CSV table of C-alpha atoms in Angstrom, one decimal:
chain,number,residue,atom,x,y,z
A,23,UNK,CA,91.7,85.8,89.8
A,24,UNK,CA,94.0,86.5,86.9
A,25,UNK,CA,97.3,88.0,89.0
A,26,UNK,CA,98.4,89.4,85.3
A,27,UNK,CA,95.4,91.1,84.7
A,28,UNK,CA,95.3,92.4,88.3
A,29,UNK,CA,98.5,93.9,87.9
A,30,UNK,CA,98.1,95.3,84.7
A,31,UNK,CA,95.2,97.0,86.8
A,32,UNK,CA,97.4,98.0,89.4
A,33,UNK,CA,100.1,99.8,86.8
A,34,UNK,CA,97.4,101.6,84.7
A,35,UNK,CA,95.7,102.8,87.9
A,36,UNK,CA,98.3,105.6,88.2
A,37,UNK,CA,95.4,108.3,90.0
A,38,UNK,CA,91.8,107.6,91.2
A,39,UNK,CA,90.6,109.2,88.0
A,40,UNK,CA,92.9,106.1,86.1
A,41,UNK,CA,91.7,103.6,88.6
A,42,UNK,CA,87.9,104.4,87.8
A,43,UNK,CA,88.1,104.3,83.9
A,44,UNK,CA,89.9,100.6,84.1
A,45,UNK,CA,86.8,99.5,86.2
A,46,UNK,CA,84.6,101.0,83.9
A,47,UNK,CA,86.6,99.3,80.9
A,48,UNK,CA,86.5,95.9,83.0
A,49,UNK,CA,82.8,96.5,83.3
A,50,UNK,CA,81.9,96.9,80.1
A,51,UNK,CA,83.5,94.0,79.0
A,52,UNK,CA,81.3,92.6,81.3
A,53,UNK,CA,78.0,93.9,79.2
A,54,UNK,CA,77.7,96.6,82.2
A,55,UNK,CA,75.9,99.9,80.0
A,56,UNK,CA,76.6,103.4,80.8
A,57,UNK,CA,74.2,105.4,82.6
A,58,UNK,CA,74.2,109.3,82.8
A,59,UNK,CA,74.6,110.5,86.5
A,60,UNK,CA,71.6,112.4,85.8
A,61,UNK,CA,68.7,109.6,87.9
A,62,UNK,CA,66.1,111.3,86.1
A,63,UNK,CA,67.0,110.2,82.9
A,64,UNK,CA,67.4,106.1,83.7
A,65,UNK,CA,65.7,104.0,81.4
A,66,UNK,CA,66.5,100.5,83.4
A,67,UNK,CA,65.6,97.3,82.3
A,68,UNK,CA,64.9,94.0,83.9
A,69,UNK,CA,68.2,91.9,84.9
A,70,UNK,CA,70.3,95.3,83.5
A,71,UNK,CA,73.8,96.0,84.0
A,72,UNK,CA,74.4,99.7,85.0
A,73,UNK,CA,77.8,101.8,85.4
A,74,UNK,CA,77.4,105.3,86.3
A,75,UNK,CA,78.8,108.0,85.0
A,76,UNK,CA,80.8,110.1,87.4
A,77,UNK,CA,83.7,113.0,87.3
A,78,UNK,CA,85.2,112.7,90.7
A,79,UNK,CA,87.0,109.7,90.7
A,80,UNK,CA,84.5,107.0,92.1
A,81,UNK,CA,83.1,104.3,90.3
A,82,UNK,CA,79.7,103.0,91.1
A,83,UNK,CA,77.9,99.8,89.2
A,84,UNK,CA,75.1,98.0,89.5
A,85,UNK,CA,73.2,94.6,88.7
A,86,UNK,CA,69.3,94.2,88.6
A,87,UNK,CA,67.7,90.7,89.0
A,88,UNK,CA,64.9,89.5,87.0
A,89,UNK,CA,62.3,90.1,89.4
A,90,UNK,CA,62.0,92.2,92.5
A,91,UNK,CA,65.1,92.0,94.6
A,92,UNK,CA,65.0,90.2,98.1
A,93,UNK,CA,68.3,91.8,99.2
A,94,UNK,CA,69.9,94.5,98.5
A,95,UNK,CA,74.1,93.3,98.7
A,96,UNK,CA,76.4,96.6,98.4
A,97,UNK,CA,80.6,96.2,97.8
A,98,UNK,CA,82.0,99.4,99.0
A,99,UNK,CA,85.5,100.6,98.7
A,100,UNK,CA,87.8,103.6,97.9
A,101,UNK,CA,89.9,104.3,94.3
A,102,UNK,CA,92.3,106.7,96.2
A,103,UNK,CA,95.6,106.3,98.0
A,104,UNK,CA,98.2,108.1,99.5
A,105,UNK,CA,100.0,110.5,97.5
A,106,UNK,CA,102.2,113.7,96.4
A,107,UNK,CA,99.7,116.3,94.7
A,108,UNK,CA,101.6,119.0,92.3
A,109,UNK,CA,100.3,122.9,93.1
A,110,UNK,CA,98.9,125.1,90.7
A,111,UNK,CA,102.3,126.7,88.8
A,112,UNK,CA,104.5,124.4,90.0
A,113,UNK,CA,107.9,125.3,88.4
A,114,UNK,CA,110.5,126.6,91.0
A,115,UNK,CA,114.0,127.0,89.8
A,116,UNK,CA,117.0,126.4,92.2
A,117,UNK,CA,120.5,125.6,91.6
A,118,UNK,CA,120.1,125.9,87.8
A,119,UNK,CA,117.0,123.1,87.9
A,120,UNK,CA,113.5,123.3,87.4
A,121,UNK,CA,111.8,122.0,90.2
A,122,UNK,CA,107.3,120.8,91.1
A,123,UNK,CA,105.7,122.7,94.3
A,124,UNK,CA,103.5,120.0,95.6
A,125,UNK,CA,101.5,119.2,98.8
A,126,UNK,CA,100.3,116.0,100.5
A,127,UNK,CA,97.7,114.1,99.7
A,128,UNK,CA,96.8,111.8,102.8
A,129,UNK,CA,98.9,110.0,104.8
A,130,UNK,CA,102.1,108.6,102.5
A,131,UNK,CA,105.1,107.2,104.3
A,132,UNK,CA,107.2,110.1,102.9
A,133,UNK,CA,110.4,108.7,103.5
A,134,UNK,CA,109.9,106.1,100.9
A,135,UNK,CA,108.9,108.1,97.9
A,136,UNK,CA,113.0,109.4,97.6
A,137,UNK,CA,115.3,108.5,94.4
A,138,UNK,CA,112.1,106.3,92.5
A,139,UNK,CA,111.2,106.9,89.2
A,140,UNK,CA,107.7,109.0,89.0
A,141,UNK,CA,105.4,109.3,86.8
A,142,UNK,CA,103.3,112.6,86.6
A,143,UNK,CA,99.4,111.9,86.1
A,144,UNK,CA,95.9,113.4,86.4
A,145,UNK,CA,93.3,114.7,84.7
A,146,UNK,CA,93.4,118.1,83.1
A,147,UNK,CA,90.8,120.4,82.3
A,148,UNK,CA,90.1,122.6,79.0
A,149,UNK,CA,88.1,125.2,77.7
A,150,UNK,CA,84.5,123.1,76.9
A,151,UNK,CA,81.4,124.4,75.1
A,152,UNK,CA,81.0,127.3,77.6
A,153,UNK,CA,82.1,128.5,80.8
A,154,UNK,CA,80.4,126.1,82.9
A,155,UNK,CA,81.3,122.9,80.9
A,156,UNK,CA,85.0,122.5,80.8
A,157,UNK,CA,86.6,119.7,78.7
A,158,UNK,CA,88.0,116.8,81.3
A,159,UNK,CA,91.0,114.9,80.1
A,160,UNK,CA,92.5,112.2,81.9
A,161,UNK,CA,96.5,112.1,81.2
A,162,UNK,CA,99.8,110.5,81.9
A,163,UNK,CA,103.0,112.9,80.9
A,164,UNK,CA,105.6,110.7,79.2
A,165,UNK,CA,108.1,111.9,81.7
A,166,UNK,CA,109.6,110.8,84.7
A,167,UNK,CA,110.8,113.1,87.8
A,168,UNK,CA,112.6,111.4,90.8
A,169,UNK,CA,112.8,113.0,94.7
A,170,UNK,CA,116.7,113.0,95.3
A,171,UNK,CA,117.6,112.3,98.8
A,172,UNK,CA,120.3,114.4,100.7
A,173,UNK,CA,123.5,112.7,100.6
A,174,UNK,CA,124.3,110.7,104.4
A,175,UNK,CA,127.3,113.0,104.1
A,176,UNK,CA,124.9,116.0,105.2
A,177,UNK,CA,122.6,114.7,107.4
A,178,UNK,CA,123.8,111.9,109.1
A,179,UNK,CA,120.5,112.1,112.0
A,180,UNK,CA,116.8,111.4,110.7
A,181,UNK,CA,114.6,113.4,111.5
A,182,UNK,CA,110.8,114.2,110.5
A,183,UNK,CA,110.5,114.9,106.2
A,184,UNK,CA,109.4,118.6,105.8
A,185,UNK,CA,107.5,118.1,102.5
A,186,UNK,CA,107.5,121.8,101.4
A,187,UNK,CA,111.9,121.7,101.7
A,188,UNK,CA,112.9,118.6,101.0
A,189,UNK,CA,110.1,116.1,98.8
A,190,UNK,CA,110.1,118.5,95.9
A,191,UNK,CA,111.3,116.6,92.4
A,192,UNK,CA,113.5,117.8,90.0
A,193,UNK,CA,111.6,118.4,86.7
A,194,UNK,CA,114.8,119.1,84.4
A,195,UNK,CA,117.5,121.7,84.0
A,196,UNK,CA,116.1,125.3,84.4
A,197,UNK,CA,116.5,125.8,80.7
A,198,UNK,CA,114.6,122.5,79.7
A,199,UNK,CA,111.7,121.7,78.9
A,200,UNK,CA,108.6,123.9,79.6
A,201,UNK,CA,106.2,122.0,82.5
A,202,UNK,CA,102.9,123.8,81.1
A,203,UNK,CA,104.0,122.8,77.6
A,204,UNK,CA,104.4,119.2,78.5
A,205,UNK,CA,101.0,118.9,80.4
A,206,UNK,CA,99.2,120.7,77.2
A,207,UNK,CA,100.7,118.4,75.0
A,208,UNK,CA,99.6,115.6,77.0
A,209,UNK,CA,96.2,116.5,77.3
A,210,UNK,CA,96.1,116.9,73.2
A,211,UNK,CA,95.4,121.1,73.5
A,212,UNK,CA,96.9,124.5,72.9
A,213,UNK,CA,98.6,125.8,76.1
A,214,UNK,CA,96.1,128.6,76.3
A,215,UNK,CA,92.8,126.4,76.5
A,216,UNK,CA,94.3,124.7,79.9
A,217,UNK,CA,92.3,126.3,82.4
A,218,UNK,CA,93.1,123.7,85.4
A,219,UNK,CA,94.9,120.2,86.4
A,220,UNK,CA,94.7,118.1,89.2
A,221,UNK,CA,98.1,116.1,88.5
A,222,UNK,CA,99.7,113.5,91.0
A,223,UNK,CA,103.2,111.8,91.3
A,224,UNK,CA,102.7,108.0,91.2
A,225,UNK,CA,104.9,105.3,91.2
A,226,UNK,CA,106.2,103.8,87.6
A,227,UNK,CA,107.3,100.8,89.2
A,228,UNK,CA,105.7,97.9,88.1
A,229,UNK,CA,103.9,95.4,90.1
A,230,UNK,CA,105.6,92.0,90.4
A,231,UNK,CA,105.6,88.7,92.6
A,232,UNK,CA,108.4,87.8,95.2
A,233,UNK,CA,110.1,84.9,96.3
A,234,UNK,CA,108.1,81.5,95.2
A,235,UNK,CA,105.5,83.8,93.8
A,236,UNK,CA,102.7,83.9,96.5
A,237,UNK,CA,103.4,87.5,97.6
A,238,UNK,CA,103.5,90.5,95.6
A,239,UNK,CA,104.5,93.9,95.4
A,240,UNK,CA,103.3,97.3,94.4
A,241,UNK,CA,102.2,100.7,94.9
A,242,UNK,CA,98.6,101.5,95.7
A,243,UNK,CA,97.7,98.0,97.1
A,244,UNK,CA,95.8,100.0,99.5
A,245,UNK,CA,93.0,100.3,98.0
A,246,UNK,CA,92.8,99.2,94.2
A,247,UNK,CA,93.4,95.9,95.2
A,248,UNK,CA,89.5,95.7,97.0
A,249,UNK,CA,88.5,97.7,93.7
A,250,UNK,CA,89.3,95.3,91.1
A,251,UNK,CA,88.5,92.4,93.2
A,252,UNK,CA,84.8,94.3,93.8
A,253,UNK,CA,84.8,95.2,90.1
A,254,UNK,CA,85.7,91.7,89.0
A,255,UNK,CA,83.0,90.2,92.1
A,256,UNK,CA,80.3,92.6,90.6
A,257,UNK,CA,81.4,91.1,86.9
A,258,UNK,CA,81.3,87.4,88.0
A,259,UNK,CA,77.1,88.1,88.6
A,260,UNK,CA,75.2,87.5,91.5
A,261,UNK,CA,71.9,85.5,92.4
A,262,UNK,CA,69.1,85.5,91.1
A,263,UNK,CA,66.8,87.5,94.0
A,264,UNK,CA,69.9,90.0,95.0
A,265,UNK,CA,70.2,93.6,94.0
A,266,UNK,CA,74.0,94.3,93.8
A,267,UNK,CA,75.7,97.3,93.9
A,268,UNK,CA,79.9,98.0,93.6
A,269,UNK,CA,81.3,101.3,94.6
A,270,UNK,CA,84.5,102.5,95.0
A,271,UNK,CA,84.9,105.9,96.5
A,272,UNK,CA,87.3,109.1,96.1
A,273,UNK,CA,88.9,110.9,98.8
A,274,UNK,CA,88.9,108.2,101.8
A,275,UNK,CA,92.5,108.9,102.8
A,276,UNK,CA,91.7,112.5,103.4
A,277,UNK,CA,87.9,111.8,105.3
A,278,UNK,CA,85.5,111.3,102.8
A,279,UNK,CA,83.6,114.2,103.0
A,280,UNK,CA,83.5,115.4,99.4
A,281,UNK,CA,81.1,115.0,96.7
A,282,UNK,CA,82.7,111.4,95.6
A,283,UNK,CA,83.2,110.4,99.4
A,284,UNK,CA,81.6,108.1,101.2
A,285,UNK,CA,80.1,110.8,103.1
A,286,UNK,CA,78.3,112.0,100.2
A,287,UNK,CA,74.5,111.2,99.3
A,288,UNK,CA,75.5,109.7,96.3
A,289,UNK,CA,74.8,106.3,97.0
A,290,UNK,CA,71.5,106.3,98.7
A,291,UNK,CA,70.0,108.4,95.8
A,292,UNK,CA,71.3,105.8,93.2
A,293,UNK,CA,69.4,103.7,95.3
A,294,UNK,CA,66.6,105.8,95.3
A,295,UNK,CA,66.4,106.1,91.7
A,296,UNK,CA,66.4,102.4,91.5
A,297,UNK,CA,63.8,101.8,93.5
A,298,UNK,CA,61.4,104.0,91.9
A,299,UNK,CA,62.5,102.5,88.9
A,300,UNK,CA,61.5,99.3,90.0
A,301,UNK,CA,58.6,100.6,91.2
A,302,UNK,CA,59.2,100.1,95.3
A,303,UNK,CA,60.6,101.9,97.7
A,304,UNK,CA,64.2,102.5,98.9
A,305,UNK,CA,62.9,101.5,102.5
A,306,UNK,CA,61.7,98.1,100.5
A,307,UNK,CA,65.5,97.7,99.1
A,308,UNK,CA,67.4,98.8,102.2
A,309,UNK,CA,64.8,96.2,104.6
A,310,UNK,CA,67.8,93.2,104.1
A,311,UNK,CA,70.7,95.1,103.1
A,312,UNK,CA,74.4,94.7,103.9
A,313,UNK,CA,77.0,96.7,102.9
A,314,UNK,CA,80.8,94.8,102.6
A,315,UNK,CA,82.8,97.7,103.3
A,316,UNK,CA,86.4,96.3,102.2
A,317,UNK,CA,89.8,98.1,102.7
A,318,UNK,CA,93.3,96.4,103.8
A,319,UNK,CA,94.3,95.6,107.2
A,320,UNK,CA,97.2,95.5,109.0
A,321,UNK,CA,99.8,92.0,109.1
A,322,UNK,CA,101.5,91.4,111.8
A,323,UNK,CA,105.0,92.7,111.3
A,324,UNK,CA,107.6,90.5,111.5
A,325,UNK,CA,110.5,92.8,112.0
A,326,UNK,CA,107.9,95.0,114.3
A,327,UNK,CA,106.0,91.8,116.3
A,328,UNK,CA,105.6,94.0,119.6
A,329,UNK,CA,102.8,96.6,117.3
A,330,UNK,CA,100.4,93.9,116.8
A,331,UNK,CA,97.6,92.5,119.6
A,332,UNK,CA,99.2,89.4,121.5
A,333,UNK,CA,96.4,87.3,120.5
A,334,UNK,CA,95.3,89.0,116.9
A,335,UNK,CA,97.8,88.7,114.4
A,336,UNK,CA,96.8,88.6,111.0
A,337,UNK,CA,99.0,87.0,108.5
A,338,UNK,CA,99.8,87.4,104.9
A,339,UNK,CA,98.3,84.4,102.7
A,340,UNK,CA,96.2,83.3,105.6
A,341,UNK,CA,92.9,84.7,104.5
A,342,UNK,CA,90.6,87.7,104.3
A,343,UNK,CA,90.6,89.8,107.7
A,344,UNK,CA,87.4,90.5,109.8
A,345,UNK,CA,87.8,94.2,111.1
A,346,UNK,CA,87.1,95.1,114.8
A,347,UNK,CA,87.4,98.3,117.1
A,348,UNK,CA,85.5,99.5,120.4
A,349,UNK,CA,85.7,102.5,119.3
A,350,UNK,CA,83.1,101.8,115.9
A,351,UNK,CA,86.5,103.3,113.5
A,352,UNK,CA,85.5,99.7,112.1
A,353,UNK,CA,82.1,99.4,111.5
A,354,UNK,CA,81.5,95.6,112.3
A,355,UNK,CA,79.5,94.9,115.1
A,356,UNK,CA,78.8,91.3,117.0
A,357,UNK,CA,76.1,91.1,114.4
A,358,UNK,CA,78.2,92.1,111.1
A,359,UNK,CA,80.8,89.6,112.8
A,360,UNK,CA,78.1,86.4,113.4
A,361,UNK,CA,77.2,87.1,109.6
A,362,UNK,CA,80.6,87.4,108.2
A,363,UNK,CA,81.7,84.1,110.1
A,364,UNK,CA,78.5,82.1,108.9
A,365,UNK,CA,79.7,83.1,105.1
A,366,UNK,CA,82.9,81.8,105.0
A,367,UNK,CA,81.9,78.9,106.8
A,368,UNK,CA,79.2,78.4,104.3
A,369,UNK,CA,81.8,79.0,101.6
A,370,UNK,CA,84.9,77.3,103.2
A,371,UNK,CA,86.5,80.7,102.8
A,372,UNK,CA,89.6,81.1,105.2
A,373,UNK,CA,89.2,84.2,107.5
A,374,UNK,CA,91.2,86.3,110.5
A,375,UNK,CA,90.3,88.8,112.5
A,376,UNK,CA,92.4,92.2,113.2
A,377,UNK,CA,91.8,94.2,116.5
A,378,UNK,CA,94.2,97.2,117.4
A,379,UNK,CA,96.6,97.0,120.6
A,380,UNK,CA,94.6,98.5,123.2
A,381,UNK,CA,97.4,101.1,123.6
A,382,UNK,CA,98.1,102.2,119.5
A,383,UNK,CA,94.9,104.4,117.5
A,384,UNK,CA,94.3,102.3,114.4
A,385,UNK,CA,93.1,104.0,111.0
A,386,UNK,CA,89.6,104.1,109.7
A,387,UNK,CA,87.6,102.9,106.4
A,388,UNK,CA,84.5,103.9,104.6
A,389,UNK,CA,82.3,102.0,106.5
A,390,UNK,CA,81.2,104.1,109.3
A,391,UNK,CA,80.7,107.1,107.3
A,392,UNK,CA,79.2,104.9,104.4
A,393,UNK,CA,76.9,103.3,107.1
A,394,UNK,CA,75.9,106.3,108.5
A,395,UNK,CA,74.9,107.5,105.1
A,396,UNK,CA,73.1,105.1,103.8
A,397,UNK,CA,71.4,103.6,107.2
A,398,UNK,CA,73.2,100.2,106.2
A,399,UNK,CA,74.7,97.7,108.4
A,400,UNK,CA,78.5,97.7,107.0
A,401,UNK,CA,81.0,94.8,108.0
A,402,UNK,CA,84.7,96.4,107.4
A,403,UNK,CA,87.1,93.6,106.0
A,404,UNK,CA,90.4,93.8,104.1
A,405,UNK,CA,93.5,91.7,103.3
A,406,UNK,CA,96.3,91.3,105.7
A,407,UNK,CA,99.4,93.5,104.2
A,408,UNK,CA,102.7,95.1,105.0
A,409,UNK,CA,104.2,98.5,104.3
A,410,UNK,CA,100.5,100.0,104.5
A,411,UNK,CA,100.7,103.5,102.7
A,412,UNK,CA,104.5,102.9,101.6
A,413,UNK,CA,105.0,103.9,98.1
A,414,UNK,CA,105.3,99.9,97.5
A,415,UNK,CA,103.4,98.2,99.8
A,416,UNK,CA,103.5,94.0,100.2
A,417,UNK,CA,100.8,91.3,100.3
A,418,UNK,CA,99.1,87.6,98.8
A,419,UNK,CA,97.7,86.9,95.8
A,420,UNK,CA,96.4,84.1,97.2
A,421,UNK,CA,94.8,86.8,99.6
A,422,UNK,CA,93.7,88.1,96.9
A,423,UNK,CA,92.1,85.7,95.5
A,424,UNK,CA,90.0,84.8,98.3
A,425,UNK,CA,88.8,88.1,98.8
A,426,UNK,CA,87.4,88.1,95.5
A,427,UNK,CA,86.1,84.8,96.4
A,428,UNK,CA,84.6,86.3,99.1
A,429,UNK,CA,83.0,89.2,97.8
A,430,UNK,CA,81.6,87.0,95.0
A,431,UNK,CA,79.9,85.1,97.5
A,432,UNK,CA,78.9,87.6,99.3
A,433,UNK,CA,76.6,88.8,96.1
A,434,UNK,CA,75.3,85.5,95.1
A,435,UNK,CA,74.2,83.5,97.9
């Protein structure tokens, strides 16, 4: 694991839309070809390496073996985190200044994204070739915006952060610059062939390393760091007998029910198409079949001991973290567990293992839902961090680097 590479990933990945073109640029350095999301069309070959195309934000890859797969080995994650999403017409004008109308995208700890710089990224669309083909352009505005707090002066109690009041950022002076011009000019078209955006604020600062240089921080650890460690895992190869497939998903930190969630059908048909491509059945591919369903967990807080489980208390740099819950929010059961001990011991890979307190509702991951869609035994994992869904969020490299270990192994043996 490159930790300059990875962080280069982690800066560019601005959006979900960002995050899935630097896979797909990682992949095709990889010799991974493009496939239209049209299954129909697929033309696949013998030991092929496939990225589909998508426009939502997901990125989905896959590696044939040279003969008919024996197992089917599936990497699945999510491209999206927490975040501030800018309304249509955004421009309000206060106190002489122009500021964005936004709304909340997920769950971000709101009370961090105050006096940072921003950047302002998305994708806008354009007038295409007719009304039912619009143009889709990925951007990043050159400019910055900031949230300014309210002096301590004026409100000398916290309280709850009304989003709508008080996280709104200041775009310039009233007078200044035009928003719709700057997002036009961005996009490389004429104010008047912007039909739509989908535009987010993200964090400019960039990812760097603390103290002696094991642990690092950065926005959007959760989740892009289980995406490029899946994208560089489905890269690296796998054996010779396995079928492997890598997706990352949109929209899991609002449900994943969408057409890029994990809720969608989009992954069984892939696999679908596949198998009739191959000439077998999806029933055939899914018989041994596991899905790796990998999102971060929780560390043990050291200013906050009391909110973790007196005996289950993951730790940053100690190793990937096995994911448990009674109540299935994780999808790994005694099974999934068994199997995902057995491979790091086969693979000397360090492991913990992350269970709520009994008294305190822990979050969720894509494995469930991807489970359930797919019929798919998924084991949920992740990487011990702090800060989760902070606007710069802590963890290990060395973390890091075994997950990718892990998820490498988890492909070719």
């Amino acid at each position: 694991m490159e930790p300059l590479s990875f962080f280069s990933y982690l800066d560019r990945s601005l959006t979900p839309y960002h995050a899935a073109a630097e896979s797909r640029l990682i992949l095709a350095e990889a010799g991974f070809a493009p496939l239209s999301a049209d299954t129909s069309r697929w033309q696949l070959e013998v030991g092929g390496r496939y990225v589909v195309a998508t426009d939502d934000g997901t990125t989905l890859a896959f590696a044939l073996p040279r003969a008919l797969p024996a197992r089917l080995r599936i990497i699945g994650c999510h491209n999206d985190s927490p975040a501030l999403r800018l309304k249509p017409n955004p421009v309000i004008e206060r106190e002489g200044l122009a500021l964005l109308n936004l709304e909340v995208y997920g769950g971000p700890l709101l009370g961090t994204w105050f006096d940072r710089p921003l950047a302002i990224a998305g994708r806008v669309f354009a007038a295409g070739r007719d009304w039912a083909h619009p143009e889709d352009i990925l951007v990043t505005l050159p400019q910055t915006v900031t949230i300014p707090s309210l002096a301590i002066h004026m409100k000398r109690e916290p309280g709850d952060i009304n989003p709508q009041k008080e996280l709104l950022p200041i775009w310039d002076h009233a007078d200044g610059a035009d928003f719709a011009t700057a997002v036009a000019e961005a996009a490389g078209v004429a104010g008047t062939d912007v039909l739509a955006s989908e535009l987010y604020l993200a964090s400019r600062e960039p990812a760097q390393t603390l103290g002696a240089g094991d642990l690092y921080a950065s926005s959007r650890i959760d989740n892009l760091a289980n995406a490029y460690a899946a994208t560089c895992a489905l890269a690296a190869g796998a054996a010779d007998d396995v079928l492997a497939i890598a997706v990352s998903y949109q929209n899991e930190e609002i449900g994943s029910h969408s057409r890029g969630g994990a809720a969608s059908l989009r992954l069984a048909q892939v696999i679908g198409a596949i198998a009739e491509q191959l000439g077998t059945s999806a029933a055939a591919l899914c018989a041994d079949a596991l899905i790796l369903s990998c999102d971060q967990a929780h560390a043990a807080h050291p200013n906050y001991p009391e909110k973790a489980d007196p005996v289950l208390r993951p730790r940053l740099g100690a190793g990937p973290v096995l994911k448990l819950a009674a109540n299935h929010s994780y999808a790994t059961t005694a099974r999934g567990e068994a199997i995902f001990r057995a491979l790091c011991t086969a693979h000397n890979l360090p492991y913990q293992v992350f269970a709520n307190r009994a008294d305190m509702r822990g979050g969720s991951t894509i494995g469930p839902i991807a489970e359930v869609a797919t019929g798919i035994e998924a084991i949920d994992v992740g990487n011990a961090m702090l800060a989760m869904h902070s606007i710069r969020e802590l963890a290990s490299l060395d973390d890091q680097a075994a997950m990718q270990r892990l998820m490498q192994a988890f492909l070719q043996s």
